[in-house]
XYZ file of C-alpha atoms in Angstrom:
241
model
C 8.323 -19.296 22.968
C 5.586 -17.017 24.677
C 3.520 -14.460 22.248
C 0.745 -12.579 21.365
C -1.238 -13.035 18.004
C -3.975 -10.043 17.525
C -7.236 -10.808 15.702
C -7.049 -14.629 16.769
C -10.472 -15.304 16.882
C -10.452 -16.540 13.408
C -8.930 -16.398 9.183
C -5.235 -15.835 9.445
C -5.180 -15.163 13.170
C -6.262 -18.418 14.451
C -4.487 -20.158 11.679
C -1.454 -18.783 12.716
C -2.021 -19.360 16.218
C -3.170 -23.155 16.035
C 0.358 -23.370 13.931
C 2.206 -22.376 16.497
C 0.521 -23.842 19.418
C 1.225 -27.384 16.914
C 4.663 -26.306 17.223
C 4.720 -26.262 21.510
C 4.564 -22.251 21.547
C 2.074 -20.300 23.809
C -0.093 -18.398 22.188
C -2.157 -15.341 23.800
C -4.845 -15.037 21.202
C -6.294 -10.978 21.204
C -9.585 -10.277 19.834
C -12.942 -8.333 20.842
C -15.009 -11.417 21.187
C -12.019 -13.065 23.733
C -13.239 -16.240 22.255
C -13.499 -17.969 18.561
C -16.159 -17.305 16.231
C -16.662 -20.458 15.335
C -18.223 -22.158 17.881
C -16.989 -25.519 16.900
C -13.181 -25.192 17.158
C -11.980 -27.052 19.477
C -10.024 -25.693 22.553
C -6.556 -25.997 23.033
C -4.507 -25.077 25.968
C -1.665 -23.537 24.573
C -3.714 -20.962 22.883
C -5.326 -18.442 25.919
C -7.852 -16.364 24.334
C -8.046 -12.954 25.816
C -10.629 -10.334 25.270
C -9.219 -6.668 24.260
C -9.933 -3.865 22.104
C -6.328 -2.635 20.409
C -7.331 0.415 19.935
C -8.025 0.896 23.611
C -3.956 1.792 24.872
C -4.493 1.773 28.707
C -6.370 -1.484 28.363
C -3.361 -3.322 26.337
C -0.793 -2.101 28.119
C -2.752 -3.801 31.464
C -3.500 -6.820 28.945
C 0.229 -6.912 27.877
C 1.767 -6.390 31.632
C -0.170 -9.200 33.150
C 0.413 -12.219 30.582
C 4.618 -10.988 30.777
C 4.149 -11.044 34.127
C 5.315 -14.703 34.845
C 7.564 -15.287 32.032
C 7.937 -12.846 29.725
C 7.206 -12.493 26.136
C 8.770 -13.363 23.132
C 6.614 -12.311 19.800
C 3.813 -10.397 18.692
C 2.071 -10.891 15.608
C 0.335 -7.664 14.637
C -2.757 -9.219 12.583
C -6.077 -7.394 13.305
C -7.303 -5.641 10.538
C -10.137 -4.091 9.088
C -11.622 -2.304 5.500
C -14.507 -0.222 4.687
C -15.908 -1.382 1.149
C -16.450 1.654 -0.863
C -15.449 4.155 -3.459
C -12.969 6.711 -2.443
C -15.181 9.654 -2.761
C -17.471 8.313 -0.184
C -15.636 7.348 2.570
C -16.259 9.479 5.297
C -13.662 10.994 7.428
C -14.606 8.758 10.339
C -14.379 5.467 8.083
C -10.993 6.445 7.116
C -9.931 7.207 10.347
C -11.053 4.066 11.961
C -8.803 2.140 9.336
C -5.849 3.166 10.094
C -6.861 3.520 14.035
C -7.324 -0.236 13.790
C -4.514 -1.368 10.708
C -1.614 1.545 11.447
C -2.274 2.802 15.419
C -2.726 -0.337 16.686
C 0.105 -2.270 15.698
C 2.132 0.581 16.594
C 1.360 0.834 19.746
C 0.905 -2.940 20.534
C 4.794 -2.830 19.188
C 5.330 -0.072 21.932
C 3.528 -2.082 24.834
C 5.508 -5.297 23.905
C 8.818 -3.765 23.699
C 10.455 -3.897 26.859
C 9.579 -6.960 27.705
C 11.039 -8.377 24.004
C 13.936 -6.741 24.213
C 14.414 -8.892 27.217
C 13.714 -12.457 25.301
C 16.462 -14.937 25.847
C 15.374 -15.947 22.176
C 15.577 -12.723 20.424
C 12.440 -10.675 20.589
C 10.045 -10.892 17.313
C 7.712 -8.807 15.963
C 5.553 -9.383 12.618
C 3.133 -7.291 11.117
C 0.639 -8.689 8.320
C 0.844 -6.614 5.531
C -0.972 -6.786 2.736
C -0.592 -7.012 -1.795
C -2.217 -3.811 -1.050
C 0.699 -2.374 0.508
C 2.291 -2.914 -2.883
C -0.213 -3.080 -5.471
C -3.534 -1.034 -6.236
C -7.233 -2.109 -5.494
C -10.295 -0.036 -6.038
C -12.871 0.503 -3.070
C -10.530 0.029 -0.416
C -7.982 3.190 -1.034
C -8.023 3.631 3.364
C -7.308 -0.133 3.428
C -4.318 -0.027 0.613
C -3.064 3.342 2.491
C -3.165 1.902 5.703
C -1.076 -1.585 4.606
C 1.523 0.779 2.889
C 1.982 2.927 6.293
C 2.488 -0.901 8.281
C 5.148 -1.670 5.760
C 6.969 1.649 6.426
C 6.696 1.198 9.995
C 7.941 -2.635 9.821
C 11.149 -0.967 8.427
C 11.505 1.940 10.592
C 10.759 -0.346 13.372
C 13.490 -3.358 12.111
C 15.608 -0.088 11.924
C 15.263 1.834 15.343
C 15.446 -1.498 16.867
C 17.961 -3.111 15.938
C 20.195 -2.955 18.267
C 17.493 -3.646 21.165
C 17.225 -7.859 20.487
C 14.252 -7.372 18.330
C 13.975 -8.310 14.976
C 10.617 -6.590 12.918
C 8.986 -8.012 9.541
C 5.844 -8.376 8.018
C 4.419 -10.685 5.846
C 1.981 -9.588 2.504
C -1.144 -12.708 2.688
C -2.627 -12.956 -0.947
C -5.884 -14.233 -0.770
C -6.552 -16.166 2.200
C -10.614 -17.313 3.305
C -11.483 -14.677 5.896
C -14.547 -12.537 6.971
C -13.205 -10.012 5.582
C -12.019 -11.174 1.871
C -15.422 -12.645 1.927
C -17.179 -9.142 2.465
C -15.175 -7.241 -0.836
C -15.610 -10.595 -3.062
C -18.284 -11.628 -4.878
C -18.518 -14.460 -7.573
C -17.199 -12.084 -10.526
C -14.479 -10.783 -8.275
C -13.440 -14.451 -6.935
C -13.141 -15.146 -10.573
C -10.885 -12.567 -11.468
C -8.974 -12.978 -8.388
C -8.125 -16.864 -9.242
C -7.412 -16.105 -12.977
C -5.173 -13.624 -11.408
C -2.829 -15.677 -9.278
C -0.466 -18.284 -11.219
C -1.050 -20.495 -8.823
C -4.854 -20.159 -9.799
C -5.913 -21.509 -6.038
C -6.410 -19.347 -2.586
C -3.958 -19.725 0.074
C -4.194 -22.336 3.488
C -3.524 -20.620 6.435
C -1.272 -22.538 6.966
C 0.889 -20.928 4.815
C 0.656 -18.228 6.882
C 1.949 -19.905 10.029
C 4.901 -21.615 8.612
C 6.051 -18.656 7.925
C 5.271 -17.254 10.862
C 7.171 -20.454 12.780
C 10.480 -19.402 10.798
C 10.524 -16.046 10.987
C 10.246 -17.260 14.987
C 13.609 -19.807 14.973
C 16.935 -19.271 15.453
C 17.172 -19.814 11.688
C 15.265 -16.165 11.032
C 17.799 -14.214 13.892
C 19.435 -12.440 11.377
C 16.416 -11.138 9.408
C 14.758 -8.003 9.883
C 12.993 -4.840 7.986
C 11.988 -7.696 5.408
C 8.144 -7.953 3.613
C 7.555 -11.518 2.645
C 4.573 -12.241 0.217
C 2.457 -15.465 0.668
C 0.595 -14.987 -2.649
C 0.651 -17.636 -4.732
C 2.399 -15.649 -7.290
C 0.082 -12.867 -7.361
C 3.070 -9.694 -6.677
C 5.680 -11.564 -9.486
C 2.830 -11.885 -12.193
C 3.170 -9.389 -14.969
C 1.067 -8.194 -17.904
């Protein structure tokens, strides 16, 4: 299978997207920096990185037309993401805004772009947002990052819904705490504390994880699942007080 996986250049992106690759699909990895972070990683030619903004429609949709061109496409993975670290009183409008530009706009109109040419996938066409434990659960100084994770699991739904009927199949899966850039910038050593005393599993997830889920949610196995939220959490969602 053909796809695209937005925010590859590293984290859950680029775990995903080395997952797959493993697995003999072709991966168009999306990101600003068209490139990995890291330096060292080592290239691999059945992931294409390609330099894009998502928020930037006109540019996508040119992005999205040219690597369908030849063959197709048959998944997205909706996966950039960002957060502003701060108490709810002071974020400004334009912080909140750019949130859910980036987390809700995006992957909605990536979805958009990619739809007629998945509806057209001799596999089944496949869409999966990342979601979040804050689309379910509460976290203080990130409110725009918690709203913006409940909005993508509405739309994974209303998506799976509308589309139904169109070959595509739309989920999401809800990462617990995974080693990104961006877990790294809202944890410090009291917070990773709390977090792993948190989780039953007492450990942070592998992204790899991530991408086996990915892979079935990808196989014929996963054709008759859609509107679903899947947590990869270590326990975090089921533990109670």
């Amino acid at each position: 299978m053909k796809g695209i996986i937005t925010g590859a250049s590293s984290g859950i992106g680029l775990g995903i997207a080395k997952f797959l690759a493993a697995e003999g699909h072709t991966v168009y990895a999306v990101s600003r920096t068209g490139a990995p972070k890291d330096a060292g990683e080592l290239e691999n030619d059945r992931i294409i990185h390609v330099k894009g903004d998502i928020c930037d429609s006109s540019l996508m949709k040119n992005i999205v037309g040219d690597i369908a061109a030849d063959s197709g496409l048959d998944f997205l993975v909706n996966n950039a993401g960002i957060t502003v670290k701060k108490r709810a009183e002071l974020v400004t409008d334009a912080e909140f805004e750019s949130v859910h530009r980036v987390n809700v706009f995006a992957p909605f109109r990536m979805s958009v772009l990619c739809y007629p040419y998945l509806k057209k996938s001799p596999f089944k066409g496949r869409i999966i947002n990342i979601s979040s434990m804050a689309a379910h659960l509460g976290f203080e100084l990130v409110v725009p990052y918690c709203s913006s994770k409940g909005a993508i699991l509405s739309q994974t739904r209303g998506l799976a819904i509308e589309w139904a009927n169109d070959n595509i199949t739309v989920n999401s899966i809800a990462p617990g705490w995974f080693p990104s850039e961006m877990s790294k910038g809202v944890m410090d050593e009291k917070r990773r504390a709390q977090i792993l005393a948190r989780m039953p599993l007492h450990a942070f997830g592998d992204t790899k994880d991530i991408g086996g889920l990915v892979s079935f949610l990808l196989s014929d196995s996963a054709r008759y699942i859609t509107g679903c939220d899947y947590a990869v959490d270590g326990g975090a969602l089921a533990y109670g007080f």
